Short mmCIF file of C-alpha atoms in Angstrom, two decimals:
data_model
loop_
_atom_site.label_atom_id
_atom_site.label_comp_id
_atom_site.label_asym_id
_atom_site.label_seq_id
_atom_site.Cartn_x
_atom_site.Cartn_y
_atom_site.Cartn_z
CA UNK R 78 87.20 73.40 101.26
CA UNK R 79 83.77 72.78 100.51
CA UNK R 80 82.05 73.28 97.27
CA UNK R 81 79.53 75.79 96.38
CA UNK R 82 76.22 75.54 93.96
CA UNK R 83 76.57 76.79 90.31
CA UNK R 84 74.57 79.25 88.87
CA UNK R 85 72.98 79.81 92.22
CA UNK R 86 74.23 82.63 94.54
CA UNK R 87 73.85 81.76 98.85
CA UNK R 88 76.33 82.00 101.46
CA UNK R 89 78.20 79.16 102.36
CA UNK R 90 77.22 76.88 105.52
CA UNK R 91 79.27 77.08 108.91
CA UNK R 92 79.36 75.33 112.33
CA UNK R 93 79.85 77.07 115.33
CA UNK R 94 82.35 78.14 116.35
CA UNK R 95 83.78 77.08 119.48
CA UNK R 96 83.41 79.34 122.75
CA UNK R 97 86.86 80.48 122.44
CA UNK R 98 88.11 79.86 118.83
CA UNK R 99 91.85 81.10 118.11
CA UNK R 100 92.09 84.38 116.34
CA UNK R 101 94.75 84.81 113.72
CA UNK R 102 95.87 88.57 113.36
CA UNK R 103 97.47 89.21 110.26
CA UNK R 104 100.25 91.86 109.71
CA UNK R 105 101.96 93.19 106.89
CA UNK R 106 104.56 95.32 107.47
CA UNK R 107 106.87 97.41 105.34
CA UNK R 108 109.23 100.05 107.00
CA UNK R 109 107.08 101.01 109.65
CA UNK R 110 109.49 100.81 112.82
CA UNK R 111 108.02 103.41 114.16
CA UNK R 112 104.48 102.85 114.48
CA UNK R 113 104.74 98.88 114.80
CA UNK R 114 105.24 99.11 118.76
CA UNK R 115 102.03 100.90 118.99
CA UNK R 116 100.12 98.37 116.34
CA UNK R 117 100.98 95.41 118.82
CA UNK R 118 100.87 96.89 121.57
CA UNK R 119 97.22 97.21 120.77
CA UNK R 120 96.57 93.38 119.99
CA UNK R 121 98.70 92.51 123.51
CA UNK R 122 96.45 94.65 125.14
CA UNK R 123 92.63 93.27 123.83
CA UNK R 124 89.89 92.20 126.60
CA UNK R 125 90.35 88.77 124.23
CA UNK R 126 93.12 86.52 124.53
CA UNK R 127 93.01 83.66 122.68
CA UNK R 128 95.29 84.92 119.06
CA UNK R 129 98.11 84.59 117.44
CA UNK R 130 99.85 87.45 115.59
CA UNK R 131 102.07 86.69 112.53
CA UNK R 132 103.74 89.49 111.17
CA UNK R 133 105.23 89.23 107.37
CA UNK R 134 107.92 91.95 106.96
CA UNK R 135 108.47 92.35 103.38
CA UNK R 136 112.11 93.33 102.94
CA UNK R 137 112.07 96.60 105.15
CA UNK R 138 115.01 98.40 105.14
CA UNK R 139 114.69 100.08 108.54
CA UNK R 140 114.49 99.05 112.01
CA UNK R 141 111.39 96.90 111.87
CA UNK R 142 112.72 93.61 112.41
CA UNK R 143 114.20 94.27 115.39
CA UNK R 144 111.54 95.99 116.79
CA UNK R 145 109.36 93.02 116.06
CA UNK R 146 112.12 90.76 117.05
CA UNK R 147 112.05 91.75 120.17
CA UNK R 148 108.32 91.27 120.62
CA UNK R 149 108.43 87.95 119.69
CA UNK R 150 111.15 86.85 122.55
CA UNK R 151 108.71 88.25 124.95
CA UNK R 152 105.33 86.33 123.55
CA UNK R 153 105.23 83.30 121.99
CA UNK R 154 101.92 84.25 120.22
CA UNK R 155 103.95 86.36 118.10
CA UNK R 156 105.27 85.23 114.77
CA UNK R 157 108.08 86.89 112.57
CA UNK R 158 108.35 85.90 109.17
CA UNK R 159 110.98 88.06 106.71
CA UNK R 160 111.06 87.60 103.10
CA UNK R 161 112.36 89.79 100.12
CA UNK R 162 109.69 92.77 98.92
CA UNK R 163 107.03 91.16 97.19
CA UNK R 164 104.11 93.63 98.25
CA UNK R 165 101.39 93.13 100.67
CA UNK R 166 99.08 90.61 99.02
CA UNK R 167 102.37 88.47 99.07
CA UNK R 168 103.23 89.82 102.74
CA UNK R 169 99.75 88.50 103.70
CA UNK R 170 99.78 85.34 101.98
CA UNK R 171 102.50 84.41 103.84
CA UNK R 172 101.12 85.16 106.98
CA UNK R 173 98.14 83.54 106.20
CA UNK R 174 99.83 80.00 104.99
CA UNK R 175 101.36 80.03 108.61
CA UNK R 176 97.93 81.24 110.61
CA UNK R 177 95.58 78.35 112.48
CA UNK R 178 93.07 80.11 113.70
CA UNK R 179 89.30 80.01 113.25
CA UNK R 180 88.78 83.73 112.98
CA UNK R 181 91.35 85.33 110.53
CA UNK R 182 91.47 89.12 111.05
CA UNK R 183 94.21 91.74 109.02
CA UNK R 184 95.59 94.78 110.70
CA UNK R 185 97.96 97.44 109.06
CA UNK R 186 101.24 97.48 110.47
CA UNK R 187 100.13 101.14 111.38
CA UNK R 188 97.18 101.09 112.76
CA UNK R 189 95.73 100.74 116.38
CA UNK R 190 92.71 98.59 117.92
CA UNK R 191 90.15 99.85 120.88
CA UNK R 192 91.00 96.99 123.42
CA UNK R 193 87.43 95.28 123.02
CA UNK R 194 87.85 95.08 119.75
CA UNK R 195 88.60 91.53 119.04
CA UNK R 196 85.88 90.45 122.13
CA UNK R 197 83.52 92.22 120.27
CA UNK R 198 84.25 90.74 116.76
CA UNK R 199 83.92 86.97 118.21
CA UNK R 200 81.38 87.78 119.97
CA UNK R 201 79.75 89.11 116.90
CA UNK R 202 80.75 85.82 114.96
CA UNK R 203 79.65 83.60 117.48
CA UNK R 204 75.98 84.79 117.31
CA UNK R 205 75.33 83.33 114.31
CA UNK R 206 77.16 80.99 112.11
CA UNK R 207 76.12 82.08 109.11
CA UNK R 208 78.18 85.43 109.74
CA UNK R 209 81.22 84.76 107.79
CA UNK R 210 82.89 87.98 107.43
CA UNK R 211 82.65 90.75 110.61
CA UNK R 212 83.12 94.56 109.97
CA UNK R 213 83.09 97.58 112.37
CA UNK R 214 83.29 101.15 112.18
CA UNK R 215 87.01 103.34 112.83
CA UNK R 216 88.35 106.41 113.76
CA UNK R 217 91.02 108.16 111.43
CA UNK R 218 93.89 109.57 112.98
CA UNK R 219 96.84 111.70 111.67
CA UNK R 220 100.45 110.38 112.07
CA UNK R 221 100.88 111.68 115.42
CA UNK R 222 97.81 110.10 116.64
CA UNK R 223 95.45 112.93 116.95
CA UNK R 224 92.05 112.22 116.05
CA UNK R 225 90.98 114.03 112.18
CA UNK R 226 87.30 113.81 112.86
CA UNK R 227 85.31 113.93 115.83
CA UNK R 228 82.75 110.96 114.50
CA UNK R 229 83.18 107.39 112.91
CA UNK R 230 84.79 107.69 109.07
CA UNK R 231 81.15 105.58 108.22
CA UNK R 232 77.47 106.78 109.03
CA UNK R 233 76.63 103.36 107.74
CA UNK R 234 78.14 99.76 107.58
CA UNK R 235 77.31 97.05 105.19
CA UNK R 236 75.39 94.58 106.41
CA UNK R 237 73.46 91.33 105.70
CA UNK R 238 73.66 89.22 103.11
CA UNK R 239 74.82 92.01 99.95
CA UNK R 240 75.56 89.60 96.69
CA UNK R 241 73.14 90.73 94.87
CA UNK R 242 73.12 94.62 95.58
CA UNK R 243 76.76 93.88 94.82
CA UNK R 244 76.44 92.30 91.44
CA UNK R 245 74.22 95.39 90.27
CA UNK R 246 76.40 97.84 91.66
CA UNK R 247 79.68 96.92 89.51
CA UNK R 248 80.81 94.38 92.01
CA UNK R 249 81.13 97.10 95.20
CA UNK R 250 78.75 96.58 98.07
CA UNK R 251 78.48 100.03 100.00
CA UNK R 252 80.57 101.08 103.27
CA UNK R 253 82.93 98.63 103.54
CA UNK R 254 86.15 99.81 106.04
CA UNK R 255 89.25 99.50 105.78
CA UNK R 256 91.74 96.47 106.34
CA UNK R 257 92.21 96.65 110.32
CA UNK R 258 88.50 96.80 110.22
CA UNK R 259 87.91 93.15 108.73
CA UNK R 260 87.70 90.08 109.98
CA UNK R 261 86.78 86.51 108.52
CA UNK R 262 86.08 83.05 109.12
CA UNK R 263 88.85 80.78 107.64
CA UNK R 264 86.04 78.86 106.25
CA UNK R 265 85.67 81.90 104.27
CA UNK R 266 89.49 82.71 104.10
CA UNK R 267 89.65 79.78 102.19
CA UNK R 268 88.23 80.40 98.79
CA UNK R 269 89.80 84.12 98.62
CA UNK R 270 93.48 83.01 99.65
CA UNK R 271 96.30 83.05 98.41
CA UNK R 272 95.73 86.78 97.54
CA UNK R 273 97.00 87.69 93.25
CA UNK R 274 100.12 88.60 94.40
CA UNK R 275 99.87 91.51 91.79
CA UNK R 276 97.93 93.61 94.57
CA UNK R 277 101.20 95.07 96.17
CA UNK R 278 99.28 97.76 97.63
CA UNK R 279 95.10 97.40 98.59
CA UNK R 280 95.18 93.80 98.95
CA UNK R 281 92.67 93.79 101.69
CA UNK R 282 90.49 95.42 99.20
CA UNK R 283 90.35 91.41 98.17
CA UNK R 284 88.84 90.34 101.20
CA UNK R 285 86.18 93.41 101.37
CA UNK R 286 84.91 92.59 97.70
CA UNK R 287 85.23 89.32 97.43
CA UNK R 288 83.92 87.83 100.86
CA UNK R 289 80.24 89.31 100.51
CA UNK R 290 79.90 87.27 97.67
CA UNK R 291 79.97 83.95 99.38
CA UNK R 292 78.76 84.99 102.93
CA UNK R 293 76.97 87.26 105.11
CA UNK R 294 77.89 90.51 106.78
CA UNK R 295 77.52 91.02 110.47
CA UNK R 296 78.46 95.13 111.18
CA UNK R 297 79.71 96.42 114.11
CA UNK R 298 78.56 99.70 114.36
CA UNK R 299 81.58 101.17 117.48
CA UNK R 300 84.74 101.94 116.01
CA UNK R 301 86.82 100.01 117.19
CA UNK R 302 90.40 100.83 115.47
CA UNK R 303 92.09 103.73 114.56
CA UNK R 304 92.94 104.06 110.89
CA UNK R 305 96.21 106.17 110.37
CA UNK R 306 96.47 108.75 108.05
CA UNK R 307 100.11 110.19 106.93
CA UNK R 308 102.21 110.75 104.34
CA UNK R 309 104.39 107.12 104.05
CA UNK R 310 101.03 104.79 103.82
CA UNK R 311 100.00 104.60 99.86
CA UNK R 312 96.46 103.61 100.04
CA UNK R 313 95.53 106.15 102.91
CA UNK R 314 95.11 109.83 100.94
CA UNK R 315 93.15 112.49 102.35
CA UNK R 316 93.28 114.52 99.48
CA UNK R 317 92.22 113.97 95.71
CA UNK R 318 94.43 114.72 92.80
CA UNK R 319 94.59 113.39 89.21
CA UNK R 320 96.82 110.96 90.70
CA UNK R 321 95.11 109.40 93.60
CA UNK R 322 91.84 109.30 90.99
CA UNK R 323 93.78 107.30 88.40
CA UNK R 324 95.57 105.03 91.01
CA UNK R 325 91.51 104.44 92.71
CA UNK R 326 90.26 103.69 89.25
CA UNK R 327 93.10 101.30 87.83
CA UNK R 328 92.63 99.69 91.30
CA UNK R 329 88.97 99.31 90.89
CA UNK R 330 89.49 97.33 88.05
CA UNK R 331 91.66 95.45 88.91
CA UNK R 332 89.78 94.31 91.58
CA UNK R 333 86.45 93.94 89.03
CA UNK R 334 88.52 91.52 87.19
CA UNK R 335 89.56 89.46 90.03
CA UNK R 336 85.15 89.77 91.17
CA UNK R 337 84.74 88.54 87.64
CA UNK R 338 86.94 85.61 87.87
CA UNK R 339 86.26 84.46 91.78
CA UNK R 340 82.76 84.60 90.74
CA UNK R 341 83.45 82.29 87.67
CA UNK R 342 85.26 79.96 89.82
CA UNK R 343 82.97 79.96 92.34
CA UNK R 344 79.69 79.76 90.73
CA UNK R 345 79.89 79.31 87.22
CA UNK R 346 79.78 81.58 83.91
CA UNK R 347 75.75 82.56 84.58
CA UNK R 348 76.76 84.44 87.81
CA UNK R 349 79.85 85.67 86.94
CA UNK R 350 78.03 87.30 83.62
CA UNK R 351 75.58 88.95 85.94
CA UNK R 352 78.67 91.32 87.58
CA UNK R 353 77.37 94.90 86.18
CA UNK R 354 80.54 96.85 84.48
CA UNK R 355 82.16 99.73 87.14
CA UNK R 356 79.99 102.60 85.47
CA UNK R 357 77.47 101.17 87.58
CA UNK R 358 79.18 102.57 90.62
CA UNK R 359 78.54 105.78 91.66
CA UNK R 360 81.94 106.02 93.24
CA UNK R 361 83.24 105.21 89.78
CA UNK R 362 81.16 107.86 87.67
CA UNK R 363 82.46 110.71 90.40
CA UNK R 364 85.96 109.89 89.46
CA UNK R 365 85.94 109.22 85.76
CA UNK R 366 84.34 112.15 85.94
CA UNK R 367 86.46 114.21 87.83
CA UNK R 368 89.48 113.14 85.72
CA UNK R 369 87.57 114.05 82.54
CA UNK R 370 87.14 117.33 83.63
CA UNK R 371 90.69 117.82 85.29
CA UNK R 372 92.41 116.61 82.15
CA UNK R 373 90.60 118.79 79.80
CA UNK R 374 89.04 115.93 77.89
CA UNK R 375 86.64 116.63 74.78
CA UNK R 376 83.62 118.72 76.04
CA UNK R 377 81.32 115.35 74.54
CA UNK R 378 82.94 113.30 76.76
CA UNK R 379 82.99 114.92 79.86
CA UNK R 380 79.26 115.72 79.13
CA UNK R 381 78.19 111.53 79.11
CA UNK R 382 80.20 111.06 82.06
CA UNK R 383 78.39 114.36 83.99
CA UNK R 384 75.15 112.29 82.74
CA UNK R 385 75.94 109.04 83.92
CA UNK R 386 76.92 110.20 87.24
CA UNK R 387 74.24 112.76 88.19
CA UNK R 388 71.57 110.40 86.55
CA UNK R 389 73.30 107.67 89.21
CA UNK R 390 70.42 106.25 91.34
CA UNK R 391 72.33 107.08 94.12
CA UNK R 392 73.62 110.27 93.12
CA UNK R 393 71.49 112.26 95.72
CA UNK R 394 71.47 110.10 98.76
CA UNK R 395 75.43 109.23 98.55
CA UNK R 396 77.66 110.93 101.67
CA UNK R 397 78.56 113.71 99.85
CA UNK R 398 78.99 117.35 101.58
CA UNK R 399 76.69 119.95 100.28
CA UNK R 400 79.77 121.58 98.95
CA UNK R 401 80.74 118.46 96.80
CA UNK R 402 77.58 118.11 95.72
CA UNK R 403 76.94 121.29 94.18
CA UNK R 404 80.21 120.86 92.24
CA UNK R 405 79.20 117.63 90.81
CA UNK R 406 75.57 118.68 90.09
CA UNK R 407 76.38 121.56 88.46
CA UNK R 408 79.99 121.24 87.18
CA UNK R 409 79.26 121.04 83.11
CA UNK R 410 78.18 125.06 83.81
CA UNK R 411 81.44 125.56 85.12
CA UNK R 412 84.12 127.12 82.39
CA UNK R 413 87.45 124.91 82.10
CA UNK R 414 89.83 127.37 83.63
CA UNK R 415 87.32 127.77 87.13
CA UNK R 416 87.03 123.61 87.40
CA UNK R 417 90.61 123.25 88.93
CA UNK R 418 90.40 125.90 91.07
CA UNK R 419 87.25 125.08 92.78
CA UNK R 420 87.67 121.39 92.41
CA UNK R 421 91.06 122.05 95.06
CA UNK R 422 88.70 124.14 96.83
CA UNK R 423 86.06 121.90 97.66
CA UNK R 424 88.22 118.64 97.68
CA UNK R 425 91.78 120.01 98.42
CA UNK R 426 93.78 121.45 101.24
CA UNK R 427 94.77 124.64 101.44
CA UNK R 428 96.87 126.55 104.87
CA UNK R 429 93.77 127.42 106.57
CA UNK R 430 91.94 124.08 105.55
CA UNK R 431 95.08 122.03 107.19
CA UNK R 432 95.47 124.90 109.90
CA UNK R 433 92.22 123.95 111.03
CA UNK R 434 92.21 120.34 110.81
CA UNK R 435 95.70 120.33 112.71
CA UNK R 436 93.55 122.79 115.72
CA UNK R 437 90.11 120.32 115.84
CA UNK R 438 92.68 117.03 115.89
CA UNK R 439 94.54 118.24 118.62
CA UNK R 440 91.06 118.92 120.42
CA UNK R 441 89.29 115.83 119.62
CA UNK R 442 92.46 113.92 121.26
CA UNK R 443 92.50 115.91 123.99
CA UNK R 444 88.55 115.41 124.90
CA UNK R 445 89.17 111.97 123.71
CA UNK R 446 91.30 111.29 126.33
CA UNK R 447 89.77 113.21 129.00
CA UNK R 448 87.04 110.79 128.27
CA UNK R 449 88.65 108.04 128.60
CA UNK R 450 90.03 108.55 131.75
CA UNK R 451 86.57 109.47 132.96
CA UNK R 452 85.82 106.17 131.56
CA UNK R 453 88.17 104.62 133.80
CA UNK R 454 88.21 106.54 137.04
CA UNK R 455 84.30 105.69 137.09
#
């Protein structure tokens, strides 16, 4: 591993890469035998063919193992490795300690990739060496496979070299996707693994906030994987609670603490002093917030944190709908007893809301399809 200046934040140098470097896909699986077929059948199946996939399954207790047993007698670019449950950042460590490639990309053992998509990412790496860490847009998809959305999940990617905008913004650069949308060069692998094995659950969130601070972003804009929705996967809610707020902000700092410490280790005290605390974030001033309000905190309280986050510099240009934004702006005026009940309204799901979103996902599969076909038959 090469060493990196103190007190001085710039990416890290690379070579080129070779003109077809070995692509380690990284899976972490956990009782999902019945969407693991369709995750490698979608790596078997890429326009690029030069990978390895080395699947971790981390004590499932249904069918998994066979499924992905029998995968590996067919193709010997398919790994198996069992252990006892340990959680995912352990799942993918040991995936990782077994990987050789140059490019290191993660995939969740229920999701599905377009079949360009790894062309596309080393073709995106090999434009520039100085990319170190590749993202791309997705689609999200219900549990069935029909499309929720008929657009991207991001109007905007990350992109370029972010460190900075980072450190000011609490340690979170901006439109970052999810794990089957990431990809790395081990070069970069390298100083964020082995994963803290404490991250049983949004352990790729490691690689999305800790890579930009070492090395520059190169965004895809296509979506290129399909990011599954449903109810078994823990990091993948549609809807906000109390719950799923709490769980996002005790992850968030978690992962400020590990920013805090990578960038201590990596740089020095200096930098790692410069990380700006999590009210910083807009994302984290909408849900401390939210839970204020929701928990019938002390009317002073909940007033600093409506302050903070409608003061937030970003406050009126984030993705918000109109809908959600009205409720934020203007949710000190509402009394305590209407805040629940509009809060499920504008961020919940209610019969017609999932009615609905059951009718446009069956349509946006079925003219998804149609398309493709077209695609094909041209």
């Amino acid at each position: 591993m090469q060493e990196l200046q103190t007190e001085t934040l710039q990416p890290i140098q690379m070579s080129r890469l070779p003109d077809s470097p070995l692509v380690s896909v990284l899976v972490a699986n956990y009782n999902y035998d019945r969407y693991i077929s369709e995750t490698l059948e979608s790596v078997l199946s890429q326009s690029y063919q030069n990978f390895e996939i080395i699947v971790c399954d981390d004590g499932s207790t249904d069918n998994s193992c066979d499924v992905i047993a029998n995968y590996v007698r067919k193709d010997s670019r398919i790994k198996l490795i069992s252990k006892q449950n340990g959680g995912v950042a352990s799942a993918l460590n040991a995936a990782y300690q077994k990987s050789q490639g140059q490019i290191i990309c993660l995939l969740d053992a229920d999701d599905v990739w377009m079949d360009r998509k790894l062309e596309k990412v080393v073709e995106a790496f090999k434009s520039d060496p100085q990319y170190g860490f590749v993202i791309h847009n997705v689609m999200q998809i219900d549990g069935q496979g029909n499309f929720l959305r008929p657009t991207p999940m991001f109007k905007h990617l990350s992109s370029g070299w972010v460190a900075l905008h980072a450190l000011e913004n609490g340690g979170f650069p901006q439109d970052v996707p999810p794990a089957s949308a990431l990809s790395v060069r081990r070069e970069v692998a390298e100083f964020i693994f082995p994963l803290n094995e404490t991250f049983r659950r949004n352990a790729d969130s490691l690689v999305s906030f800790l890579a930009p601070f070492i090395t520059v972003i190169k965004s895809i804009p296509e979506a290129l994987s399909q990011f599954r929705f449903h109810g078994g996967n823990t990091t993948s809610q549609v809807n906000l609670t109390v719950d799923t707020l709490e769980r996002g902000q005790s992850v968030g700092e978690a992962i400020h603490k590990e920013q805090k410490q990578f960038l201590r280790r990596i740089y020095g005290e200096v930098v790692a002093q410069r990380l700006t605390n999590l009210s910083c974030n807009l994302l984290c001033c909408h849900d401390r917030y939210l839970i204020a309000r929701l928990k019938g905190l002390p009317k002073a309280q909940t007033k600093e944190l409506h302050r903070q986050l409608v003061n937030h510099p970003q406050f009126y240009t984030c993705n918000s709908t109109p809908h959600q934004k009205w409720f934020l702006q203007w949710g000190e005026y509402i009394p305590d007893p209407l805040f629940p009940l509009i809060f499920k309204f504008v961020y919940g799901s209610g019969r017609l809301k999932r009615w609905a979103r059951n009718l446009l996902a069956r349509r946006l599969t079925t003219q998804y399809t149609q398309g493709q076909l077209l695609m094909q038959t041209k």
